[in-house]
Amino acid sequence: MVSWKQLMEDVERCEACGLCRTRTHVVPGGGDVHSPLMFVGEGPGAEEDRQGLPFVGPAGKLLDKMIEAIGVRRQDVYVANVVKCRPPGNRNPTDEEAAACLPFLRQQVALIQPRVIVCLGSVAARHLISPDLRISRDRGEWVVRKNYFFMPTYHPAALLRNPEWKKDSWKDFKSIRDMLRDMDEPLFRG
Ligand code: URA
C-alpha cells in the first residue's frame, strides 16, 4: 500500500481526467487521518477549488454545524470527495471522472480505516454503496461492507435548498453518533 505522503503527492499532480485543466487547486481532503469517522461528498465547489480544502463554502458551514451538533469537532473527522477537482459550474462528476478519481478515495479509506463512512448525497452513495441507491428512499439505513459501516444521507447543499429535509438528516446524524458510541470510539471522550 502507498504511504499517505505518496498518495497526497499522486493526487496533487493527477491528470487522469479533464477536470485537471479547469481546476485552481486539487482538493485531496482534510482532517484527522486517524479518525473513525469519514465524510465523503461529491466534489469541490468554487470556494473549495479556490482554497484547496474540502467543504469550506456554504455547504461546508452547514456540515460543520451538523458535525458539532452530535458533539464531534470537525478537526476530529476526515472529509473527502468522490472527485478531487472541481467539476465546472458545480455539475455532477461524470462516471468517467469518478472512475478516474475513485482509486484515490479507496486508498484514503484503506489508510485511514474509518469505522463509519457517511456518504453525503447520491453521487457519493452510488459510487461507494450501490449504483441503484436513492437517497430519498435509502437514507438513514446502515450498509455494512468489509467491516465499514456506511450511512447514506442528504448532501448539505441539498439541505440548504430543501430545509424541510433537515429533520430526517438530524435523525441520520443521531444514528451516526449512537453507532460510534456503541463502537466505543474515542470521538466523544473528554
Ligand atoms: N460539495 C461537495 O460535495 N464537496 C465539497 O467539498 C464542497 C461542496
mmCIF file with all atom_site columns, C-alpha atoms and ligand atoms in Angstrom:
data_model
loop_
_atom_site.group_PDB
_atom_site.id
_atom_site.type_symbol
_atom_site.label_atom_id
_atom_site.label_alt_id
_atom_site.label_comp_id
_atom_site.label_asym_id
_atom_site.label_entity_id
_atom_site.label_seq_id
_atom_site.pdbx_PDB_ins_code
_atom_site.Cartn_x
_atom_site.Cartn_y
_atom_site.Cartn_z
_atom_site.occupancy
_atom_site.B_iso_or_equiv
_atom_site.pdbx_formal_charge
_atom_site.auth_seq_id
_atom_site.auth_comp_id
_atom_site.auth_asym_id
_atom_site.auth_atom_id
_atom_site.pdbx_PDB_model_num
ATOM   1   C CA . MET A 1 1   ? 0.000   0.000  0.000   1.00 0.00 ? 1   MET A CA 1
ATOM   2   C CA . VAL A 1 2   ? 1.237   3.521  -0.726  1.00 0.00 ? 2   VAL A CA 1
ATOM   3   C CA . SER A 1 3   ? 2.141   5.871  2.123   1.00 0.00 ? 3   SER A CA 1
ATOM   4   C CA . TRP A 1 4   ? -0.142  8.793  2.910   1.00 0.00 ? 4   TRP A CA 1
ATOM   5   C CA . LYS A 1 5   ? 2.569   11.203 1.741   1.00 0.00 ? 5   LYS A CA 1
ATOM   6   C CA . GLN A 1 6   ? 2.952   9.415  -1.585  1.00 0.00 ? 6   GLN A CA 1
ATOM   7   C CA . LEU A 1 7   ? -0.807  9.305  -2.048  1.00 0.00 ? 7   LEU A CA 1
ATOM   8   C CA . MET A 1 8   ? -1.137  13.059 -1.460  1.00 0.00 ? 8   MET A CA 1
ATOM   9   C CA . GLU A 1 9   ? 1.650   13.708 -3.974  1.00 0.00 ? 9   GLU A CA 1
ATOM   10  C CA . ASP A 1 10  ? -0.075  11.486 -6.535  1.00 0.00 ? 10  ASP A CA 1
ATOM   11  C CA . VAL A 1 11  ? -3.387  13.300 -6.009  1.00 0.00 ? 11  VAL A CA 1
ATOM   12  C CA . GLU A 1 12  ? -1.794  16.753 -6.292  1.00 0.00 ? 12  GLU A CA 1
ATOM   13  C CA . ARG A 1 13  ? -0.237  16.045 -9.664  1.00 0.00 ? 13  ARG A CA 1
ATOM   14  C CA . CYS A 1 14  ? -3.024  13.903 -11.125 1.00 0.00 ? 14  CYS A CA 1
ATOM   15  C CA . GLU A 1 15  ? -4.014  14.467 -14.751 1.00 0.00 ? 15  GLU A CA 1
ATOM   16  C CA . ALA A 1 16  ? -6.160  11.349 -15.146 1.00 0.00 ? 16  ALA A CA 1
ATOM   17  C CA . CYS A 1 17  ? -9.243  13.254 -16.311 1.00 0.00 ? 17  CYS A CA 1
ATOM   18  C CA . GLY A 1 18  ? -10.180 16.562 -17.926 1.00 0.00 ? 18  GLY A CA 1
ATOM   19  C CA . LEU A 1 19  ? -11.018 18.244 -14.598 1.00 0.00 ? 19  LEU A CA 1
ATOM   20  C CA . CYS A 1 20  ? -7.306  18.906 -14.125 1.00 0.00 ? 20  CYS A CA 1
ATOM   21  C CA . ARG A 1 21  ? -7.475  21.512 -16.904 1.00 0.00 ? 21  ARG A CA 1
ATOM   22  C CA . THR A 1 22  ? -10.017 23.754 -15.165 1.00 0.00 ? 22  THR A CA 1
ATOM   23  C CA . ARG A 1 23  ? -9.008  23.363 -11.516 1.00 0.00 ? 23  ARG A CA 1
ATOM   24  C CA . THR A 1 24  ? -7.335  26.089 -9.451  1.00 0.00 ? 24  THR A CA 1
ATOM   25  C CA . HIS A 1 25  ? -6.377  23.672 -6.684  1.00 0.00 ? 25  HIS A CA 1
ATOM   26  C CA . VAL A 1 26  ? -6.704  19.939 -6.190  1.00 0.00 ? 26  VAL A CA 1
ATOM   27  C CA . VAL A 1 27  ? -8.790  19.204 -3.080  1.00 0.00 ? 27  VAL A CA 1
ATOM   28  C CA . PRO A 1 28  ? -7.499  15.888 -1.712  1.00 0.00 ? 28  PRO A CA 1
ATOM   29  C CA . GLY A 1 29  ? -9.464  16.027 1.575   1.00 0.00 ? 29  GLY A CA 1
ATOM   30  C CA . GLY A 1 30  ? -8.770  17.182 5.085   1.00 0.00 ? 30  GLY A CA 1
ATOM   31  C CA . GLY A 1 31  ? -8.983  16.401 8.768   1.00 0.00 ? 31  GLY A CA 1
ATOM   32  C CA . ASP A 1 32  ? -7.747  13.679 11.092  1.00 0.00 ? 32  ASP A CA 1
ATOM   33  C CA . VAL A 1 33  ? -6.278  10.803 9.086   1.00 0.00 ? 33  VAL A CA 1
ATOM   34  C CA . HIS A 1 34  ? -6.767  8.527  12.129  1.00 0.00 ? 34  HIS A CA 1
ATOM   35  C CA . SER A 1 35  ? -10.449 9.351  12.592  1.00 0.00 ? 35  SER A CA 1
ATOM   36  C CA . PRO A 1 36  ? -13.060 6.591  12.971  1.00 0.00 ? 36  PRO A CA 1
ATOM   37  C CA . LEU A 1 37  ? -15.495 8.894  11.138  1.00 0.00 ? 37  LEU A CA 1
ATOM   38  C CA . MET A 1 38  ? -15.150 9.881  7.497   1.00 0.00 ? 38  MET A CA 1
ATOM   39  C CA . PHE A 1 39  ? -17.464 12.017 5.355   1.00 0.00 ? 39  PHE A CA 1
ATOM   40  C CA . VAL A 1 40  ? -17.490 11.753 1.569   1.00 0.00 ? 40  VAL A CA 1
ATOM   41  C CA . GLY A 1 41  ? -19.050 14.428 -0.623  1.00 0.00 ? 41  GLY A CA 1
ATOM   42  C CA . GLU A 1 42  ? -19.331 14.806 -4.351  1.00 0.00 ? 42  GLU A CA 1
ATOM   43  C CA . GLY A 1 43  ? -16.605 17.157 -5.495  1.00 0.00 ? 43  GLY A CA 1
ATOM   44  C CA . PRO A 1 44  ? -15.127 20.549 -4.685  1.00 0.00 ? 44  PRO A CA 1
ATOM   45  C CA . GLY A 1 45  ? -17.209 23.667 -5.295  1.00 0.00 ? 45  GLY A CA 1
ATOM   46  C CA . ALA A 1 46  ? -15.958 27.165 -6.125  1.00 0.00 ? 46  ALA A CA 1
ATOM   47  C CA . GLU A 1 47  ? -14.650 28.025 -2.654  1.00 0.00 ? 47  GLU A CA 1
ATOM   48  C CA . GLU A 1 48  ? -13.034 24.611 -2.190  1.00 0.00 ? 48  GLU A CA 1
ATOM   49  C CA . ASP A 1 49  ? -11.318 24.992 -5.573  1.00 0.00 ? 49  ASP A CA 1
ATOM   50  C CA . ARG A 1 50  ? -10.024 28.421 -4.502  1.00 0.00 ? 50  ARG A CA 1
ATOM   51  C CA . GLN A 1 51  ? -8.675  27.216 -1.158  1.00 0.00 ? 51  GLN A CA 1
ATOM   52  C CA . GLY A 1 52  ? -7.717  23.608 -1.913  1.00 0.00 ? 52  GLY A CA 1
ATOM   53  C CA . LEU A 1 53  ? -9.760  22.478 1.105   1.00 0.00 ? 53  LEU A CA 1
ATOM   54  C CA . PRO A 1 54  ? -12.940 20.364 1.274   1.00 0.00 ? 54  PRO A CA 1
ATOM   55  C CA . PHE A 1 55  ? -16.318 21.705 2.428   1.00 0.00 ? 55  PHE A CA 1
ATOM   56  C CA . VAL A 1 56  ? -15.299 25.275 3.236   1.00 0.00 ? 56  VAL A CA 1
ATOM   57  C CA . GLY A 1 57  ? -18.132 27.003 1.287   1.00 0.00 ? 57  GLY A CA 1
ATOM   58  C CA . PRO A 1 58  ? -21.796 27.372 2.327   1.00 0.00 ? 58  PRO A CA 1
ATOM   59  C CA . ALA A 1 59  ? -22.461 23.585 2.329   1.00 0.00 ? 59  ALA A CA 1
ATOM   60  C CA . GLY A 1 60  ? -19.315 23.142 4.414   1.00 0.00 ? 60  GLY A CA 1
ATOM   61  C CA . LYS A 1 61  ? -20.510 25.655 7.010   1.00 0.00 ? 61  LYS A CA 1
ATOM   62  C CA . LEU A 1 62  ? -23.705 23.629 7.407   1.00 0.00 ? 62  LEU A CA 1
ATOM   63  C CA . LEU A 1 63  ? -21.730 20.378 7.576   1.00 0.00 ? 63  LEU A CA 1
ATOM   64  C CA . ASP A 1 64  ? -19.618 21.902 10.389  1.00 0.00 ? 64  ASP A CA 1
ATOM   65  C CA . LYS A 1 65  ? -22.790 22.671 12.359  1.00 0.00 ? 65  LYS A CA 1
ATOM   66  C CA . MET A 1 66  ? -24.173 19.169 11.805  1.00 0.00 ? 66  MET A CA 1
ATOM   67  C CA . ILE A 1 67  ? -20.937 17.551 12.972  1.00 0.00 ? 67  ILE A CA 1
ATOM   68  C CA . GLU A 1 68  ? -20.779 19.803 16.019  1.00 0.00 ? 68  GLU A CA 1
ATOM   69  C CA . ALA A 1 69  ? -24.447 19.076 16.800  1.00 0.00 ? 69  ALA A CA 1
ATOM   70  C CA . ILE A 1 70  ? -23.532 15.432 17.508  1.00 0.00 ? 70  ILE A CA 1
ATOM   71  C CA . GLY A 1 71  ? -20.735 16.502 19.838  1.00 0.00 ? 71  GLY A CA 1
ATOM   72  C CA . VAL A 1 72  ? -17.830 15.983 17.449  1.00 0.00 ? 72  VAL A CA 1
ATOM   73  C CA . ARG A 1 73  ? -15.254 18.556 16.350  1.00 0.00 ? 73  ARG A CA 1
ATOM   74  C CA . ARG A 1 74  ? -14.750 18.973 12.611  1.00 0.00 ? 74  ARG A CA 1
ATOM   75  C CA . GLN A 1 75  ? -10.989 18.656 13.081  1.00 0.00 ? 75  GLN A CA 1
ATOM   76  C CA . ASP A 1 76  ? -11.523 15.170 14.546  1.00 0.00 ? 76  ASP A CA 1
ATOM   77  C CA . VAL A 1 77  ? -13.135 13.709 11.413  1.00 0.00 ? 77  VAL A CA 1
ATOM   78  C CA . TYR A 1 78  ? -11.801 13.232 7.891   1.00 0.00 ? 78  TYR A CA 1
ATOM   79  C CA . VAL A 1 79  ? -13.646 14.830 4.965   1.00 0.00 ? 79  VAL A CA 1
ATOM   80  C CA . ALA A 1 80  ? -13.082 13.932 1.307   1.00 0.00 ? 80  ALA A CA 1
ATOM   81  C CA . ASN A 1 81  ? -14.906 13.839 -2.014  1.00 0.00 ? 81  ASN A CA 1
ATOM   82  C CA . VAL A 1 82  ? -15.533 11.374 -4.844  1.00 0.00 ? 82  VAL A CA 1
ATOM   83  C CA . VAL A 1 83  ? -13.642 13.673 -7.234  1.00 0.00 ? 83  VAL A CA 1
ATOM   84  C CA . LYS A 1 84  ? -10.731 15.803 -6.090  1.00 0.00 ? 84  LYS A CA 1
ATOM   85  C CA . CYS A 1 85  ? -11.057 18.547 -8.713  1.00 0.00 ? 85  CYS A CA 1
ATOM   86  C CA . ARG A 1 86  ? -13.995 20.888 -9.236  1.00 0.00 ? 86  ARG A CA 1
ATOM   87  C CA . PRO A 1 87  ? -16.464 19.958 -11.974 1.00 0.00 ? 87  PRO A CA 1
ATOM   88  C CA . PRO A 1 88  ? -17.033 23.252 -13.849 1.00 0.00 ? 88  PRO A CA 1
ATOM   89  C CA . GLY A 1 89  ? -20.228 25.037 -12.817 1.00 0.00 ? 89  GLY A CA 1
ATOM   90  C CA . ASN A 1 90  ? -20.657 22.502 -9.972  1.00 0.00 ? 90  ASN A CA 1
ATOM   91  C CA . ARG A 1 91  ? -22.162 19.911 -12.306 1.00 0.00 ? 91  ARG A CA 1
ATOM   92  C CA . ASN A 1 92  ? -22.131 16.287 -11.138 1.00 0.00 ? 92  ASN A CA 1
ATOM   93  C CA . PRO A 1 93  ? -18.924 14.457 -11.983 1.00 0.00 ? 93  PRO A CA 1
ATOM   94  C CA . THR A 1 94  ? -19.312 12.114 -14.960 1.00 0.00 ? 94  THR A CA 1
ATOM   95  C CA . ASP A 1 95  ? -18.907 8.366  -14.431 1.00 0.00 ? 95  ASP A CA 1
ATOM   96  C CA . GLU A 1 96  ? -15.553 8.576  -16.257 1.00 0.00 ? 96  GLU A CA 1
ATOM   97  C CA . GLU A 1 97  ? -14.301 11.347 -13.956 1.00 0.00 ? 97  GLU A CA 1
ATOM   98  C CA . ALA A 1 98  ? -15.448 9.446  -10.890 1.00 0.00 ? 98  ALA A CA 1
ATOM   99  C CA . ALA A 1 99  ? -13.848 6.224  -12.141 1.00 0.00 ? 99  ALA A CA 1
ATOM   100 C CA . ALA A 1 100 ? -10.559 8.040  -12.759 1.00 0.00 ? 100 ALA A CA 1
ATOM   101 C CA . CYS A 1 101 ? -10.563 9.507  -9.240  1.00 0.00 ? 101 CYS A CA 1
ATOM   102 C CA . LEU A 1 102 ? -12.074 6.738  -7.096  1.00 0.00 ? 102 LEU A CA 1
ATOM   103 C CA . PRO A 1 103 ? -8.806  4.803  -6.680  1.00 0.00 ? 103 PRO A CA 1
ATOM   104 C CA . PHE A 1 104 ? -7.571  7.776  -4.621  1.00 0.00 ? 104 PHE A CA 1
ATOM   105 C CA . LEU A 1 105 ? -10.609 7.652  -2.344  1.00 0.00 ? 105 LEU A CA 1
ATOM   106 C CA . ARG A 1 106 ? -10.221 3.879  -1.956  1.00 0.00 ? 106 ARG A CA 1
ATOM   107 C CA . GLN A 1 107 ? -6.597  4.366  -0.934  1.00 0.00 ? 107 GLN A CA 1
ATOM   108 C CA . GLN A 1 108 ? -7.589  7.101  1.523   1.00 0.00 ? 108 GLN A CA 1
ATOM   109 C CA . VAL A 1 109 ? -10.149 4.744  3.087   1.00 0.00 ? 109 VAL A CA 1
ATOM   110 C CA . ALA A 1 110 ? -7.620  1.901  3.213   1.00 0.00 ? 110 ALA A CA 1
ATOM   111 C CA . LEU A 1 111 ? -5.078  4.106  5.005   1.00 0.00 ? 111 LEU A CA 1
ATOM   112 C CA . ILE A 1 112 ? -7.498  5.884  7.360   1.00 0.00 ? 112 ILE A CA 1
ATOM   113 C CA . GLN A 1 113 ? -9.526  2.736  8.167   1.00 0.00 ? 113 GLN A CA 1
ATOM   114 C CA . PRO A 1 114 ? -12.549 4.637  9.476   1.00 0.00 ? 114 PRO A CA 1
ATOM   115 C CA . ARG A 1 115 ? -15.317 2.642  11.188  1.00 0.00 ? 115 ARG A CA 1
ATOM   116 C CA . VAL A 1 116 ? -18.104 4.812  9.777   1.00 0.00 ? 116 VAL A CA 1
ATOM   117 C CA . ILE A 1 117 ? -18.264 6.367  6.298   1.00 0.00 ? 117 ILE A CA 1
ATOM   118 C CA . VAL A 1 118 ? -21.005 8.941  5.749   1.00 0.00 ? 118 VAL A CA 1
ATOM   119 C CA . CYS A 1 119 ? -21.978 9.321  2.089   1.00 0.00 ? 119 CYS A CA 1
ATOM   120 C CA . LEU A 1 120 ? -23.201 12.869 1.600   1.00 0.00 ? 120 LEU A CA 1
ATOM   121 C CA . GLY A 1 121 ? -25.661 12.798 -1.285  1.00 0.00 ? 121 GLY A CA 1
ATOM   122 C CA . SER A 1 122 ? -26.382 10.412 -4.100  1.00 0.00 ? 122 SER A CA 1
ATOM   123 C CA . VAL A 1 123 ? -23.096 10.782 -6.003  1.00 0.00 ? 123 VAL A CA 1
ATOM   124 C CA . ALA A 1 124 ? -21.084 9.519  -3.027  1.00 0.00 ? 124 ALA A CA 1
ATOM   125 C CA . ALA A 1 125 ? -23.688 6.929  -2.051  1.00 0.00 ? 125 ALA A CA 1
ATOM   126 C CA . ARG A 1 126 ? -23.983 5.497  -5.561  1.00 0.00 ? 126 ARG A CA 1
ATOM   127 C CA . HIS A 1 127 ? -20.250 5.214  -6.048  1.00 0.00 ? 127 HIS A CA 1
ATOM   128 C CA . LEU A 1 128 ? -19.494 3.866  -2.584  1.00 0.00 ? 128 LEU A CA 1
ATOM   129 C CA . ILE A 1 129 ? -22.562 1.749  -1.783  1.00 0.00 ? 129 ILE A CA 1
ATOM   130 C CA . SER A 1 130 ? -24.642 0.865  -4.857  1.00 0.00 ? 130 SER A CA 1
ATOM   131 C CA . PRO A 1 131 ? -25.403 2.440  -8.247  1.00 0.00 ? 131 PRO A CA 1
ATOM   132 C CA . ASP A 1 132 ? -29.110 1.786  -7.573  1.00 0.00 ? 132 ASP A CA 1
ATOM   133 C CA . LEU A 1 133 ? -29.198 3.702  -4.326  1.00 0.00 ? 133 LEU A CA 1
ATOM   134 C CA . ARG A 1 134 ? -31.713 6.529  -3.976  1.00 0.00 ? 134 ARG A CA 1
ATOM   135 C CA . ILE A 1 135 ? -31.099 8.967  -1.160  1.00 0.00 ? 135 ILE A CA 1
ATOM   136 C CA . SER A 1 136 ? -34.791 9.815  -0.722  1.00 0.00 ? 136 SER A CA 1
ATOM   137 C CA . ARG A 1 137 ? -35.581 6.096  -0.267  1.00 0.00 ? 137 ARG A CA 1
ATOM   138 C CA . ASP A 1 138 ? -32.436 4.663  1.301   1.00 0.00 ? 138 ASP A CA 1
ATOM   139 C CA . ARG A 1 139 ? -31.042 7.400  3.531   1.00 0.00 ? 139 ARG A CA 1
ATOM   140 C CA . GLY A 1 140 ? -30.738 6.586  7.190   1.00 0.00 ? 140 GLY A CA 1
ATOM   141 C CA . GLU A 1 141 ? -30.195 2.838  6.626   1.00 0.00 ? 141 GLU A CA 1
ATOM   142 C CA . TRP A 1 142 ? -26.813 1.411  7.572   1.00 0.00 ? 142 TRP A CA 1
ATOM   143 C CA . VAL A 1 143 ? -24.978 -0.642 4.944   1.00 0.00 ? 143 VAL A CA 1
ATOM   144 C CA . VAL A 1 144 ? -22.123 -2.828 6.216   1.00 0.00 ? 144 VAL A CA 1
ATOM   145 C CA . ARG A 1 145 ? -19.371 -3.810 3.790   1.00 0.00 ? 145 ARG A CA 1
ATOM   146 C CA . LYS A 1 146 ? -15.950 -5.196 4.637   1.00 0.00 ? 146 LYS A CA 1
ATOM   147 C CA . ASN A 1 147 ? -16.339 -4.034 8.223   1.00 0.00 ? 147 ASN A CA 1
ATOM   148 C CA . TYR A 1 148 ? -17.074 -0.440 7.168   1.00 0.00 ? 148 TYR A CA 1
ATOM   149 C CA . PHE A 1 149 ? -20.413 1.000  8.263   1.00 0.00 ? 149 PHE A CA 1
ATOM   150 C CA . PHE A 1 150 ? -21.823 3.225  5.502   1.00 0.00 ? 150 PHE A CA 1
ATOM   151 C CA . MET A 1 151 ? -24.561 5.786  6.161   1.00 0.00 ? 151 MET A CA 1
ATOM   152 C CA . PRO A 1 152 ? -26.176 7.393  3.118   1.00 0.00 ? 152 PRO A CA 1
ATOM   153 C CA . THR A 1 153 ? -27.690 10.767 3.921   1.00 0.00 ? 153 THR A CA 1
ATOM   154 C CA . TYR A 1 154 ? -28.544 14.094 2.332   1.00 0.00 ? 154 TYR A CA 1
ATOM   155 C CA . HIS A 1 155 ? -25.814 16.317 0.964   1.00 0.00 ? 155 HIS A CA 1
ATOM   156 C CA . PRO A 1 156 ? -25.687 19.579 2.992   1.00 0.00 ? 156 PRO A CA 1
ATOM   157 C CA . ALA A 1 157 ? -26.113 21.581 -0.249  1.00 0.00 ? 157 ALA A CA 1
ATOM   158 C CA . ALA A 1 158 ? -29.427 19.744 -0.753  1.00 0.00 ? 158 ALA A CA 1
ATOM   159 C CA . LEU A 1 159 ? -30.421 20.702 2.802   1.00 0.00 ? 159 LEU A CA 1
ATOM   160 C CA . LEU A 1 160 ? -29.724 24.350 2.014   1.00 0.00 ? 160 LEU A CA 1
ATOM   161 C CA . ARG A 1 161 ? -32.132 24.076 -0.920  1.00 0.00 ? 161 ARG A CA 1
ATOM   162 C CA . ASN A 1 162 ? -34.673 21.939 0.971   1.00 0.00 ? 162 ASN A CA 1
ATOM   163 C CA . PRO A 1 163 ? -34.593 22.905 4.657   1.00 0.00 ? 163 PRO A CA 1
ATOM   164 C CA . GLU A 1 164 ? -37.607 20.668 5.319   1.00 0.00 ? 164 GLU A CA 1
ATOM   165 C CA . TRP A 1 165 ? -35.241 17.669 4.903   1.00 0.00 ? 165 TRP A CA 1
ATOM   166 C CA . LYS A 1 166 ? -33.166 18.738 7.909   1.00 0.00 ? 166 LYS A CA 1
ATOM   167 C CA . LYS A 1 167 ? -35.392 16.773 10.291  1.00 0.00 ? 167 LYS A CA 1
ATOM   168 C CA . ASP A 1 168 ? -34.510 13.477 8.585   1.00 0.00 ? 168 ASP A CA 1
ATOM   169 C CA . SER A 1 169 ? -30.879 14.496 8.308   1.00 0.00 ? 169 SER A CA 1
ATOM   170 C CA . TRP A 1 170 ? -30.779 15.069 12.075  1.00 0.00 ? 170 TRP A CA 1
ATOM   171 C CA . LYS A 1 171 ? -32.141 11.520 12.594  1.00 0.00 ? 171 LYS A CA 1
ATOM   172 C CA . ASP A 1 172 ? -29.276 10.195 10.450  1.00 0.00 ? 172 ASP A CA 1
ATOM   173 C CA . PHE A 1 173 ? -26.678 12.176 12.374  1.00 0.00 ? 173 PHE A CA 1
ATOM   174 C CA . LYS A 1 174 ? -28.030 10.911 15.708  1.00 0.00 ? 174 LYS A CA 1
ATOM   175 C CA . SER A 1 175 ? -27.800 7.396  14.324  1.00 0.00 ? 175 SER A CA 1
ATOM   176 C CA . ILE A 1 176 ? -24.153 8.067  13.393  1.00 0.00 ? 176 ILE A CA 1
ATOM   177 C CA . ARG A 1 177 ? -23.445 9.379  16.902  1.00 0.00 ? 177 ARG A CA 1
ATOM   178 C CA . ASP A 1 178 ? -25.128 6.364  18.505  1.00 0.00 ? 178 ASP A CA 1
ATOM   179 C CA . MET A 1 179 ? -23.249 3.909  16.285  1.00 0.00 ? 179 MET A CA 1
ATOM   180 C CA . LEU A 1 180 ? -19.882 5.454  17.170  1.00 0.00 ? 180 LEU A CA 1
ATOM   181 C CA . ARG A 1 181 ? -20.803 5.453  20.859  1.00 0.00 ? 181 ARG A CA 1
ATOM   182 C CA . ASP A 1 182 ? -21.772 1.769  20.636  1.00 0.00 ? 182 ASP A CA 1
ATOM   183 C CA . MET A 1 183 ? -18.436 1.082  18.956  1.00 0.00 ? 183 MET A CA 1
ATOM   184 C CA . ASP A 1 184 ? -16.809 2.841  21.897  1.00 0.00 ? 184 ASP A CA 1
ATOM   185 C CA . GLU A 1 185 ? -14.862 5.093  19.581  1.00 0.00 ? 185 GLU A CA 1
ATOM   186 C CA . PRO A 1 186 ? -12.918 7.840  21.340  1.00 0.00 ? 186 PRO A CA 1
ATOM   187 C CA . LEU A 1 187 ? -14.509 10.765 19.448  1.00 0.00 ? 187 LEU A CA 1
ATOM   188 C CA . PHE A 1 188 ? -16.859 11.666 22.308  1.00 0.00 ? 188 PHE A CA 1
ATOM   189 C CA . ARG A 1 189 ? -14.469 11.275 25.204  1.00 0.00 ? 189 ARG A CA 1
ATOM   190 C CA . GLY A 1 190 ? -13.091 14.266 27.075  1.00 0.00 ? 190 GLY A CA 1
HETATM 191 N N1 . URA B 2 .   ? -19.753 19.931 -2.030  1.00 0.00 ? 1   URA B N1 1
HETATM 192 C C1 . URA B 2 .   ? -19.087 18.759 -2.041  1.00 0.00 ? 1   URA B C1 1
HETATM 193 O O1 . URA B 2 .   ? -19.616 17.727 -2.412  1.00 0.00 ? 1   URA B O1 1
HETATM 194 N N2 . URA B 2 .   ? -17.832 18.758 -1.621  1.00 0.00 ? 1   URA B N2 1
HETATM 195 C C2 . URA B 2 .   ? -17.184 19.848 -1.185  1.00 0.00 ? 1   URA B C2 1
HETATM 196 O O2 . URA B 2 .   ? -16.020 19.740 -0.817  1.00 0.00 ? 1   URA B O2 1
HETATM 197 C C3 . URA B 2 .   ? -17.907 21.060 -1.179  1.00 0.00 ? 1   URA B C3 1
HETATM 198 C C4 . URA B 2 .   ? -19.180 21.077 -1.605  1.00 0.00 ? 1   URA B C4 1
#
